[in-house]
Coordinates of C-alpha atoms in Angstrom, one line a residue:
Chain A
M1 CA 0.0 0.0 0.0
K2 CA 2.8 2.4 1.0
K3 CA 4.5 1.6 -2.3
L4 CA 1.4 2.3 -4.3
V5 CA 1.0 5.7 -2.7
L6 CA 4.6 6.4 -3.5
I7 CA 4.2 5.5 -7.1
V8 CA 1.0 7.5 -7.5
G9 CA 2.8 10.4 -5.9
I10 CA 5.7 10.2 -8.3
V11 CA 3.3 10.0 -11.3
I12 CA 1.4 13.1 -10.0
C13 CA 4.7 15.0 -9.5
F14 CA 5.7 14.3 -13.2
A15 CA 2.2 15.2 -14.3
L16 CA 2.6 18.6 -12.6
V17 CA 6.0 19.3 -14.2
P18 CA 4.8 21.2 -17.2
L19 CA 2.8 23.6 -15.0
V20 CA 6.0 24.5 -13.0
I21 CA 8.8 24.2 -15.5
T22 CA 8.2 25.9 -18.8
K23 CA 11.8 25.3 -20.1
A24 CA 11.4 23.3 -23.3
Y25 CA 14.8 21.7 -22.7
V26 CA 13.7 19.9 -19.5
L27 CA 10.5 18.7 -21.1
N28 CA 12.4 17.4 -24.1
L29 CA 14.7 15.5 -21.8
I30 CA 11.8 13.9 -19.9
I31 CA 10.0 13.0 -23.2
L32 CA 13.2 11.4 -24.5
I33 CA 13.6 9.4 -21.3
C34 CA 10.0 8.2 -21.6
L35 CA 10.5 7.3 -25.2
Y36 CA 13.6 5.2 -24.5
T37 CA 12.0 3.7 -21.4
I38 CA 9.1 2.5 -23.5
L39 CA 11.3 1.1 -26.2
S40 CA 13.7 -0.6 -23.9
H41 CA 10.9 -2.1 -21.8
S42 CA 9.4 -3.4 -25.0
W43 CA 12.7 -5.1 -25.7
N44 CA 13.0 -6.1 -22.1
I45 CA 9.8 -8.2 -22.1
L46 CA 11.1 -10.3 -25.0
G47 CA 14.8 -10.1 -24.4
G48 CA 15.2 -9.6 -20.7
Y49 CA 12.3 -11.7 -19.4
T50 CA 11.8 -14.3 -22.1
G51 CA 15.5 -14.5 -23.2
Q52 CA 14.8 -14.0 -26.9
I53 CA 17.5 -11.5 -28.0
S54 CA 15.6 -9.5 -30.7
L55 CA 17.5 -7.1 -32.9
G56 CA 14.3 -6.4 -35.0
H57 CA 12.6 -3.9 -32.7
S58 CA 13.3 -1.0 -35.1
T59 CA 10.8 -2.7 -37.5
F60 CA 8.0 -2.6 -35.0
F61 CA 8.9 0.8 -33.8
G62 CA 9.1 2.1 -37.4
I63 CA 5.8 0.7 -38.5
G64 CA 4.2 2.2 -35.4
A65 CA 5.6 5.6 -36.4
L66 CA 4.5 5.2 -40.1
I67 CA 0.9 4.1 -39.3
F68 CA 0.5 6.8 -36.6
R69 CA 1.6 9.5 -39.0
Y70 CA -0.8 8.2 -41.7
L71 CA -3.8 8.0 -39.3
W72 CA -3.0 11.3 -37.8
T73 CA -2.9 13.1 -41.1
L74 CA -6.3 11.6 -41.9
G75 CA -7.6 13.6 -39.0
I76 CA -7.9 10.8 -36.4
P77 CA -7.2 12.1 -32.8
P78 CA -3.6 11.3 -31.6
Y79 CA -4.6 8.8 -28.9
F80 CA -6.8 6.7 -31.2
A81 CA -4.0 6.9 -33.9
L82 CA -1.6 5.6 -31.2
C83 CA -3.9 2.6 -30.6
G84 CA -3.9 2.0 -34.4
A85 CA -0.1 2.2 -34.5
S86 CA 0.2 -0.3 -31.7
I87 CA -2.1 -2.7 -33.4
S88 CA -0.4 -2.3 -36.8
S89 CA 2.9 -3.4 -35.3
L90 CA 1.2 -6.4 -33.8
V91 CA -0.2 -7.3 -37.2
L92 CA 3.3 -7.0 -38.7
A93 CA 4.6 -9.1 -35.9
S94 CA 2.1 -11.8 -36.6
I95 CA 3.1 -11.9 -40.3
I96 CA 6.8 -11.8 -39.9
G97 CA 7.6 -12.0 -36.2
F98 CA 5.9 -15.2 -35.0
P99 CA 7.4 -17.4 -37.8
S100 CA 10.8 -16.3 -36.6
F101 CA 10.3 -18.3 -33.4
K102 CA 11.2 -21.3 -35.5
L103 CA 14.7 -19.9 -35.0
K104 CA 16.4 -20.7 -31.7
G105 CA 19.2 -18.9 -29.7
H106 CA 21.6 -16.9 -31.8
Y107 CA 19.7 -17.6 -35.0
F108 CA 16.8 -15.6 -33.6
A109 CA 19.1 -12.6 -33.0
I110 CA 20.6 -12.8 -36.5
G111 CA 17.2 -13.5 -38.2
T112 CA 15.5 -10.5 -36.5
L113 CA 18.5 -8.3 -37.4
A114 CA 17.9 -9.3 -41.0
L115 CA 14.2 -8.4 -40.7
S116 CA 15.0 -4.9 -39.6
M117 CA 17.5 -4.5 -42.4
I118 CA 14.9 -5.6 -44.9
A119 CA 12.4 -3.2 -43.4
I120 CA 14.7 -0.2 -43.7
V121 CA 15.8 -0.9 -47.3
T122 CA 12.2 -1.4 -48.3
V123 CA 10.9 1.8 -46.6
Q124 CA 13.8 3.8 -48.2
N125 CA 12.7 2.6 -51.6
I126 CA 8.9 3.0 -51.1
F127 CA 8.8 6.3 -49.2
P128 CA 11.9 8.3 -50.2
G129 CA 10.5 11.6 -49.0
V130 CA 10.1 13.5 -45.8
S131 CA 7.0 13.0 -43.5
F132 CA 5.2 16.0 -42.3
P133 CA 2.6 16.3 -39.5
P134 CA -0.8 17.8 -40.1
P135 CA -0.3 21.5 -40.8
Q136 CA -2.7 22.7 -38.1
H137 CA -0.6 20.8 -35.5
L138 CA 2.6 22.4 -36.9
A139 CA 1.1 25.8 -36.6
K140 CA 0.7 25.5 -32.8
Y141 CA 3.4 23.1 -32.0
N142 CA 3.5 22.6 -28.3
L143 CA 5.5 20.2 -26.1
V144 CA 2.9 19.8 -23.4
P145 CA 0.4 17.4 -25.1
I146 CA 3.4 15.4 -26.2
Y147 CA 4.7 15.3 -22.7
Y148 CA 1.5 14.0 -21.4
M149 CA 1.3 11.3 -24.1
A150 CA 4.8 10.3 -23.3
L151 CA 4.1 10.1 -19.6
T152 CA 0.9 8.1 -20.1
V153 CA 2.5 5.6 -22.4
A154 CA 5.5 5.2 -20.1
V155 CA 3.3 4.7 -17.0
I156 CA 1.2 2.1 -18.9
T157 CA 4.3 0.3 -20.0
I158 CA 6.0 0.3 -16.6
G159 CA 2.7 -0.8 -15.0
L160 CA 2.4 -3.7 -17.4
V161 CA 5.9 -4.8 -16.8
S162 CA 5.6 -4.7 -13.1
F163 CA 2.4 -6.6 -13.3
L164 CA 4.3 -9.1 -15.4
N165 CA 7.1 -9.3 -12.9
R166 CA 4.7 -10.6 -10.2
S167 CA 2.4 -12.7 -12.3
K168 CA 2.6 -16.4 -13.3
L169 CA 3.0 -15.3 -16.9
G170 CA 6.2 -13.5 -16.0
L171 CA 7.5 -16.6 -14.2
A172 CA 6.8 -18.7 -17.3
F173 CA 8.8 -16.2 -19.4
V174 CA 11.7 -16.4 -16.9
A175 CA 11.5 -20.2 -17.1
I176 CA 11.8 -20.1 -20.9
R177 CA 14.8 -17.7 -20.6
E178 CA 16.6 -19.9 -18.1
E179 CA 16.2 -23.3 -19.9
E180 CA 13.8 -23.7 -22.7
D181 CA 13.9 -27.5 -22.8
A182 CA 13.3 -27.8 -19.1
A183 CA 10.5 -25.3 -19.2
E184 CA 8.9 -27.4 -21.9
A185 CA 9.4 -30.5 -19.8
I186 CA 7.6 -29.1 -16.8
G187 CA 4.5 -28.4 -18.9
I188 CA 5.0 -24.8 -20.1
N189 CA 3.8 -24.4 -23.7
T190 CA 6.9 -22.5 -24.7
F191 CA 5.7 -21.5 -28.1
K192 CA 2.4 -20.0 -26.7
Y193 CA 4.3 -18.0 -24.1
K194 CA 6.9 -16.8 -26.6
V195 CA 4.0 -15.6 -28.8
I196 CA 2.4 -13.8 -25.8
S197 CA 5.7 -12.2 -25.0
M198 CA 6.2 -11.1 -28.6
T199 CA 2.6 -9.7 -28.7
L200 CA 3.1 -7.5 -25.6
S201 CA 6.6 -6.5 -26.8
T202 CA 5.4 -5.4 -30.2
L203 CA 2.3 -3.6 -28.9
I204 CA 4.5 -1.5 -26.7
A205 CA 7.1 -0.9 -29.5
G206 CA 4.2 0.3 -31.7
L207 CA 3.2 2.7 -29.0
G208 CA 6.8 4.0 -28.8
G209 CA 6.8 4.5 -32.6
G210 CA 3.6 6.4 -32.4
L211 CA 5.0 8.6 -29.7
F212 CA 8.2 9.2 -31.8
S213 CA 6.0 10.3 -34.7
F214 CA 4.0 12.6 -32.5
Y215 CA 7.1 14.1 -30.9
V216 CA 9.4 14.6 -33.9
A217 CA 7.8 17.0 -36.3
S218 CA 9.2 16.1 -39.7
Y219 CA 11.6 13.3 -40.5
Y220 CA 12.6 11.1 -43.4
Y221 CA 10.3 8.1 -43.5
Y222 CA 13.2 5.7 -42.9
V223 CA 14.5 7.4 -39.7
P224 CA 12.3 5.4 -37.2
F225 CA 13.5 2.2 -39.0
E226 CA 17.2 2.9 -38.5
L227 CA 19.1 0.1 -36.8
G228 CA 19.9 2.4 -33.9
W229 CA 16.3 1.8 -32.7
S230 CA 17.1 -1.9 -32.6
F231 CA 20.4 -1.6 -30.7
D232 CA 19.6 1.3 -28.3
P233 CA 17.0 -0.7 -26.3
V234 CA 19.5 -3.6 -25.9
L235 CA 22.1 -1.2 -24.8
I236 CA 19.8 0.6 -22.4
A237 CA 18.4 -2.6 -20.9
S238 CA 22.0 -3.9 -20.4
I239 CA 23.2 -0.6 -18.8
G240 CA 20.2 -0.6 -16.4
G241 CA 19.8 -4.3 -15.9
A242 CA 17.8 -6.6 -18.2
G243 CA 14.9 -8.6 -16.8
T244 CA 14.0 -6.1 -14.1
V245 CA 11.3 -3.4 -13.9
A246 CA 13.5 -0.5 -12.7
G247 CA 16.5 -1.5 -14.9
P248 CA 15.4 0.0 -18.3
V249 CA 14.0 3.1 -16.6
L250 CA 17.4 3.7 -14.9
G251 CA 19.2 2.8 -18.1
S252 CA 17.2 5.3 -20.1
I253 CA 17.9 8.1 -17.6
V254 CA 21.6 7.4 -17.7
F255 CA 21.6 6.9 -21.5
V256 CA 19.8 10.2 -22.3
I257 CA 21.8 12.2 -19.8
L258 CA 25.2 10.8 -20.8
K259 CA 24.3 11.4 -24.5
E260 CA 23.4 15.0 -23.8
L261 CA 26.5 15.6 -21.7
F262 CA 28.8 14.0 -24.3
A263 CA 27.2 15.8 -27.2
I264 CA 27.6 19.1 -25.4
S265 CA 31.2 18.6 -24.1
L266 CA 32.8 16.5 -26.7
G267 CA 31.1 17.4 -30.0
Q268 CA 32.3 15.2 -32.8
M269 CA 34.0 12.7 -30.5
N270 CA 30.8 12.0 -28.5
V271 CA 29.8 8.7 -30.2
L272 CA 33.4 7.5 -29.8
I273 CA 33.5 8.1 -26.1
F274 CA 30.0 6.7 -25.8
G275 CA 31.1 3.5 -27.4
I276 CA 34.0 3.1 -24.9
V277 CA 31.7 3.8 -21.9
F278 CA 29.3 1.3 -23.3
I279 CA 31.8 -1.4 -23.7
F280 CA 33.0 -1.0 -20.1
T281 CA 29.5 -1.1 -18.8
V282 CA 28.9 -4.5 -20.5
L283 CA 32.3 -5.8 -19.3
F284 CA 32.2 -4.7 -15.7
L285 CA 28.5 -4.5 -14.9
P286 CA 27.0 -7.7 -16.3
K287 CA 23.8 -7.2 -14.2
G288 CA 23.7 -3.6 -15.1
L289 CA 23.4 -0.6 -12.7
I290 CA 20.5 -2.3 -10.9
G291 CA 23.1 -5.0 -10.0
I292 CA 25.1 -2.5 -8.0
I293 CA 22.0 -1.6 -6.0
G294 CA 21.3 -5.3 -5.5
M295 CA 24.9 -5.9 -4.3
V296 CA 24.7 -3.0 -1.8
Q297 CA 21.4 -4.3 -0.4
G298 CA 22.6 -7.8 -0.3
V299 CA 19.4 -8.9 -2.1
R300 CA 20.0 -10.7 -5.3
K301 CA 17.3 -10.6 -7.9
S302 CA 18.2 -14.2 -8.9
Q303 CA 17.7 -15.5 -5.4
D304 CA 14.4 -13.7 -5.3
V305 CA 13.2 -15.4 -8.5
S306 CA 14.4 -18.8 -7.3
A307 CA 12.6 -18.4 -4.0
K308 CA 9.5 -17.6 -5.9
K309 CA 9.7 -20.7 -7.9
R310 CA 9.6 -23.0 -4.9
Chain C
M1 CA 20.9 -12.6 -72.7
L2 CA 24.3 -10.9 -72.8
R3 CA 23.1 -8.3 -70.3
F4 CA 22.0 -11.2 -68.0
I5 CA 25.4 -12.8 -68.2
Q6 CA 27.1 -9.5 -67.6
I7 CA 25.1 -8.8 -64.5
L8 CA 25.6 -12.4 -63.3
S9 CA 29.3 -12.3 -63.7
Y10 CA 29.5 -9.0 -61.8
G11 CA 27.4 -10.7 -59.1
L12 CA 29.8 -13.6 -59.0
L13 CA 32.8 -11.3 -58.7
N14 CA 31.1 -9.5 -55.8
G15 CA 30.2 -12.9 -54.4
A16 CA 33.9 -13.8 -54.0
L17 CA 34.4 -10.7 -52.0
Y18 CA 31.4 -11.5 -49.8
G19 CA 32.9 -14.9 -49.2
L20 CA 36.2 -13.3 -48.0
V21 CA 34.3 -10.8 -45.9
A22 CA 32.4 -13.6 -44.1
L23 CA 35.5 -15.8 -43.5
G24 CA 36.8 -14.2 -40.3
L25 CA 33.3 -13.8 -38.9
S26 CA 32.5 -17.4 -39.6
L27 CA 35.7 -18.6 -37.9
V28 CA 35.1 -16.5 -34.8
F29 CA 31.5 -17.4 -34.6
G30 CA 32.1 -21.1 -35.2
V31 CA 34.9 -21.4 -32.6
M32 CA 33.7 -19.1 -29.8
N33 CA 30.0 -18.3 -30.5
Y34 CA 31.0 -14.6 -30.5
L35 CA 28.8 -12.6 -32.8
M36 CA 31.4 -10.1 -34.0
I37 CA 29.3 -7.5 -35.8
A38 CA 32.3 -5.2 -35.7
H39 CA 33.8 -7.3 -38.5
G40 CA 32.6 -4.9 -41.2
G41 CA 34.1 -2.1 -39.2
L42 CA 37.5 -3.8 -39.2
I43 CA 37.3 -4.3 -43.0
M44 CA 36.5 -0.6 -43.4
M45 CA 39.5 0.3 -41.2
A46 CA 41.7 -2.0 -43.3
A47 CA 40.5 -0.3 -46.4
Y48 CA 41.3 3.1 -45.0
I49 CA 44.8 2.0 -43.9
T50 CA 45.4 0.7 -47.4
F51 CA 44.1 3.9 -48.9
W52 CA 46.4 6.0 -46.7
A53 CA 49.4 3.8 -47.2
F54 CA 48.9 3.9 -51.0
F55 CA 48.5 7.6 -50.9
Y56 CA 52.0 8.0 -49.4
T57 CA 53.9 5.1 -51.0
H58 CA 52.2 4.3 -54.3
I59 CA 53.1 0.7 -54.0
D60 CA 50.6 -1.8 -55.5
P61 CA 47.7 -2.1 -53.0
F62 CA 47.5 -5.9 -53.4
L63 CA 51.0 -6.1 -51.7
F64 CA 49.6 -4.3 -48.6
I65 CA 47.8 -7.6 -47.8
L66 CA 51.2 -8.7 -46.5
V67 CA 51.3 -5.7 -44.1
V68 CA 47.7 -5.3 -43.1
T69 CA 47.1 -8.9 -42.2
P70 CA 49.8 -9.2 -39.6
L71 CA 48.9 -5.8 -38.2
F72 CA 45.2 -6.9 -37.7
F73 CA 46.4 -10.2 -36.2
I74 CA 48.2 -8.2 -33.5
I75 CA 45.2 -5.8 -33.0
G76 CA 43.0 -8.9 -32.6
W77 CA 45.4 -10.4 -30.1
I78 CA 45.3 -7.2 -28.0
L79 CA 41.5 -6.7 -28.2
F80 CA 40.9 -10.3 -27.2
K81 CA 43.1 -9.9 -24.1
I82 CA 41.4 -6.7 -23.1
L83 CA 37.8 -7.2 -24.1
F84 CA 36.8 -10.6 -25.1
Q85 CA 38.6 -13.0 -22.8
S86 CA 36.4 -12.3 -19.9
L87 CA 33.3 -13.3 -21.9
M88 CA 34.4 -16.9 -22.3
K89 CA 33.0 -18.0 -18.9
F90 CA 29.4 -17.0 -19.8
P91 CA 26.8 -19.5 -21.0
E92 CA 25.9 -19.4 -24.7
G93 CA 23.0 -16.9 -24.6
E94 CA 24.9 -14.4 -22.5
K95 CA 28.0 -14.9 -24.6
I96 CA 26.2 -13.9 -27.8
K97 CA 24.4 -11.0 -26.2
N98 CA 27.6 -9.6 -24.6
S99 CA 29.8 -10.1 -27.6
L100 CA 27.1 -8.5 -29.7
L101 CA 27.0 -5.5 -27.4
I102 CA 30.7 -5.1 -27.1
S103 CA 31.3 -5.4 -30.8
F104 CA 28.5 -2.9 -31.4
G105 CA 30.5 -0.5 -29.2
L106 CA 33.6 -1.3 -31.3
L107 CA 31.6 -0.6 -34.5
L108 CA 30.7 2.8 -33.1
I109 CA 34.3 3.5 -32.2
F110 CA 35.7 2.3 -35.6
S111 CA 33.2 4.3 -37.7
N112 CA 33.8 7.4 -35.7
L113 CA 37.6 7.1 -35.8
A114 CA 37.3 6.7 -39.6
I115 CA 35.1 9.9 -39.8
L116 CA 37.6 11.7 -37.6
F117 CA 40.7 10.8 -39.5
W118 CA 39.5 10.5 -43.0
T119 CA 36.1 12.4 -43.1
A120 CA 32.9 10.8 -44.4
D121 CA 33.8 11.4 -48.1
E122 CA 33.7 8.5 -50.5
R123 CA 37.2 7.3 -51.4
A124 CA 38.9 4.7 -53.6
V125 CA 42.4 3.7 -54.3
T126 CA 43.1 4.4 -58.0
T127 CA 45.8 2.3 -59.6
V128 CA 46.9 2.0 -63.2
Y129 CA 44.7 -1.0 -63.7
S130 CA 41.6 0.5 -62.1
G131 CA 38.7 0.5 -64.5
K132 CA 40.5 -1.8 -67.0
V133 CA 38.4 -4.8 -68.1
L134 CA 39.0 -8.1 -69.7
D135 CA 36.7 -8.6 -72.6
L136 CA 35.5 -12.2 -72.8
F137 CA 33.1 -12.7 -75.7
G138 CA 31.5 -9.4 -75.1
V139 CA 31.3 -9.9 -71.3
R140 CA 33.4 -7.4 -69.5
L141 CA 35.3 -8.5 -66.4
P142 CA 37.2 -5.9 -64.4
Y143 CA 40.8 -7.0 -63.4
I144 CA 40.3 -5.9 -59.8
G145 CA 37.3 -8.2 -59.5
L146 CA 39.2 -11.1 -61.0
G147 CA 42.1 -10.4 -58.6
G148 CA 39.6 -10.5 -55.8
V149 CA 38.3 -13.9 -56.9
A150 CA 41.8 -15.3 -57.1
I151 CA 42.7 -14.1 -53.7
A152 CA 39.4 -15.3 -52.2
I153 CA 40.0 -18.8 -53.6
I154 CA 43.6 -19.0 -52.4
V155 CA 42.8 -17.7 -48.9
I156 CA 39.8 -20.0 -48.4
I157 CA 41.8 -23.0 -49.6
A158 CA 44.7 -22.1 -47.4
L159 CA 42.5 -21.7 -44.3
H160 CA 40.7 -25.0 -45.1
L161 CA 44.1 -26.7 -45.3
F162 CA 45.3 -25.1 -42.1
L163 CA 42.2 -26.2 -40.2
T164 CA 42.2 -29.8 -41.6
R165 CA 45.8 -30.7 -42.1
T166 CA 47.7 -29.1 -39.2
Y167 CA 47.8 -30.1 -35.6
F168 CA 46.8 -26.6 -34.4
G169 CA 44.0 -26.5 -36.9
K170 CA 42.7 -29.8 -35.4
A171 CA 42.8 -28.2 -32.0
I172 CA 40.7 -25.2 -33.2
R173 CA 38.1 -27.6 -34.7
A174 CA 38.0 -29.6 -31.4
V175 CA 37.4 -26.4 -29.4
S176 CA 34.6 -25.3 -31.8
L177 CA 32.9 -28.7 -31.2
D178 CA 33.0 -28.7 -27.4
H179 CA 35.0 -26.5 -25.1
E180 CA 34.9 -28.8 -22.1
A181 CA 35.8 -32.0 -24.0
A182 CA 38.6 -30.1 -25.7
T183 CA 39.9 -29.1 -22.2
L184 CA 39.8 -32.7 -21.1
M185 CA 41.9 -33.7 -24.1
G186 CA 44.6 -31.4 -22.9
I187 CA 44.0 -28.6 -25.3
N188 CA 44.7 -25.1 -24.0
V189 CA 41.3 -23.6 -24.9
N190 CA 42.2 -20.1 -23.9
K191 CA 45.2 -20.1 -26.2
V192 CA 43.3 -21.7 -29.1
C193 CA 40.5 -19.1 -28.8
L194 CA 43.0 -16.3 -28.7
V195 CA 44.7 -17.5 -31.9
A196 CA 41.4 -18.2 -33.7
F197 CA 40.1 -14.8 -32.7
S198 CA 43.3 -13.1 -34.0
I199 CA 43.2 -15.1 -37.2
G200 CA 39.6 -13.8 -37.6
F201 CA 40.9 -10.3 -37.2
A202 CA 43.7 -10.9 -39.7
L203 CA 41.2 -12.3 -42.2
A204 CA 39.4 -8.9 -42.0
G205 CA 42.5 -7.3 -43.5
I206 CA 42.4 -9.1 -46.8
P207 CA 38.9 -8.1 -47.9
G208 CA 39.7 -4.6 -46.6
V209 CA 42.5 -4.3 -49.1
I210 CA 40.2 -5.4 -51.9
T211 CA 37.4 -3.1 -50.7
S212 CA 39.8 -0.2 -50.9
L213 CA 40.0 -0.6 -54.7
H214 CA 36.3 -0.1 -54.9
A215 CA 34.5 3.1 -53.7
F216 CA 34.1 3.1 -49.9
N217 CA 33.1 5.3 -47.0
P218 CA 32.8 4.9 -43.2
A219 CA 29.1 3.8 -43.6
I220 CA 30.0 0.6 -45.4
S221 CA 30.9 -1.2 -42.2
F222 CA 27.3 -2.2 -41.4
D223 CA 26.6 -3.2 -44.9
L224 CA 29.7 -5.5 -44.9
T225 CA 28.7 -7.1 -41.6
N226 CA 25.2 -7.7 -43.0
K227 CA 26.7 -9.5 -46.1
A228 CA 29.0 -11.5 -43.8
L229 CA 26.0 -12.6 -41.7
I230 CA 24.0 -13.7 -44.8
V231 CA 27.0 -15.7 -46.1
L232 CA 27.6 -17.2 -42.7
I233 CA 24.0 -18.6 -42.6
L234 CA 24.1 -19.6 -46.2
A235 CA 27.3 -21.5 -45.7
G236 CA 26.3 -23.0 -42.4
V237 CA 28.0 -22.1 -39.1
G238 CA 31.6 -23.2 -39.0
S239 CA 31.8 -24.4 -42.6
I240 CA 34.9 -22.9 -44.3
K241 CA 34.4 -24.4 -47.7
G242 CA 30.8 -23.4 -47.6
V243 CA 31.7 -19.7 -47.2
L244 CA 33.0 -19.5 -50.8
I245 CA 29.9 -21.3 -52.1
G246 CA 27.7 -19.1 -49.9
G247 CA 29.4 -16.0 -51.2
F248 CA 29.0 -16.9 -54.8
F249 CA 25.4 -17.9 -54.2
L250 CA 24.6 -14.5 -52.6
G251 CA 26.3 -12.7 -55.4
A252 CA 24.3 -14.7 -58.0
I253 CA 21.0 -14.1 -56.1
E254 CA 21.7 -10.4 -55.9
A255 CA 22.5 -10.3 -59.6
A256 CA 19.2 -12.1 -60.3
G257 CA 17.5 -9.5 -58.2
V258 CA 19.1 -6.6 -60.1
Y259 CA 18.1 -8.2 -63.4
L260 CA 14.5 -8.9 -62.4
V261 CA 13.5 -5.9 -60.2
G262 CA 16.3 -3.3 -60.3
T263 CA 19.3 -2.1 -58.3
P264 CA 17.4 -0.5 -55.3
Y265 CA 16.1 -3.9 -54.1
R266 CA 19.4 -5.7 -54.5
E267 CA 19.9 -5.9 -50.7
V268 CA 16.3 -7.1 -50.1
F269 CA 16.7 -10.1 -52.3
G270 CA 19.7 -11.3 -50.3
L271 CA 18.0 -10.7 -47.0
I272 CA 14.8 -12.5 -47.9
L273 CA 16.8 -15.5 -49.1
F274 CA 18.7 -15.3 -45.8
V275 CA 15.5 -15.4 -43.7
L276 CA 14.1 -18.3 -45.8
I277 CA 17.3 -20.3 -45.3
L278 CA 17.2 -19.5 -41.6
M279 CA 13.7 -20.8 -41.3
F280 CA 13.9 -23.9 -43.5
R281 CA 17.5 -24.9 -43.5
P282 CA 19.3 -23.5 -40.5
Q283 CA 22.3 -25.7 -41.0
G284 CA 23.0 -23.8 -44.3
I285 CA 23.0 -25.0 -47.9
A286 CA 26.4 -26.6 -47.6
G287 CA 26.2 -27.7 -44.0
K288 CA 25.3 -31.2 -42.8
K289 CA 22.1 -31.8 -40.9
A290 CA 22.6 -30.9 -37.2

């Protein structure tokens, strides 16, 4: 109960931010953190919990952005368009994503990487131009509605993942991650649960894509399909700690702030330094930043999970 | 018809290069289960080093293979010691994820170093025989491409012989089958992995030199990795002979795509083939059933 009050309090605090702070820079940062939280949690459900390392999330993110923009220019209100975007990426997943579960282990990673490369080349060829938002939106461009949409989607996402973390469904996912054959042997229908995991993951990725399209005014159609959108969530989840609720949130905060700091202070060199920092995080923090907190508290997530299993 | 043969022969010449590009990746992936997506970045770096060395010395670029290959062997040795050795203790899934992430970091570093040193402009080494072609019954074959094919065949045969005929090659193959069993047989797995990884790096130098003769820029690294992954799957993981066949096959398929649909969809053809192979024949076209 105490925890619930705390969470509601935090959400209300964030909801009040635009009333207090009118600096666009701060709002931009929070929107970006929300966007990356959504995307990395989307990856986290499939990669962190279920153990299916997907490198194809840019496809689902991109299709969400594409459909959102299309529906929005037709005059559909943004929140409905967002639902449409989310469903469209689920449809895409059911066409190309579910068959990819025939691939196991590293083949899944390589296969989904190929999917995202097919997507970007195809989009570059079909839509070579620049995408514009509806003109009436551009005329009174304002960050506040975008901020609220980002916050709403992020809260929904985090809520869903924390529900997952406590539910039987989440345990089934973890069982598949730890040992797929053993999970099958104790009566978990691994294919069914993998499909559920993929469904949730792509729905959220579609929401993220829609948010991107609502936030960024005009961009080349292929931009949300860029491979960065596939790798960044893997990176963020690893920095924060994959397979946890707080990990990707923490990771997104660190990711966005570090990127900003490096871009300001280092200029041209920023990606270079970023690469180095990133490598060292993977090498020395295998459980991510959340692992440090776990070590300090002496409470290990893994022990927690194994206690739950019994 | 002549146009088709022309496109196909270009495709096959490209295919030999794809085979070479995939060779190092295939070796590292086969022996250690490391997914080195930075491989394309290495090739790009080798191309820039060749370009730069040619700019100052004007020695025939093919001779730089003798310099670049040992240099990359040493770089591979150092990077393995610093970055990749600690990954060996992880289980398979973690190993793939972590090596993927680290090599992605490396890829970022390489492409930014290249932009920093040589800018993002498109470059190419221009020799006296650049652009010269061999006219074979109306089909025009560039000498550079033919040189690439010759080198690809020599290197792949040499690597195949090394892996099958020498004692150390046998050890590498044993480690790729089973780390623990290899340890029990008295093989120093750490050392074998170190050498195999460094050879993988060295094998990035050779296609790098050939790439430098075509137009290249820092952005090609991902494209090359992509080609290498396709060939790796076509060939079947760990199959060295298959790499050459896979490379030619990819080249031919891309050529068919260019002939039927047009150049913009060249990549898509290769990738769709790749997904189909992954789904229905994951052991590769040349590989045995697992």
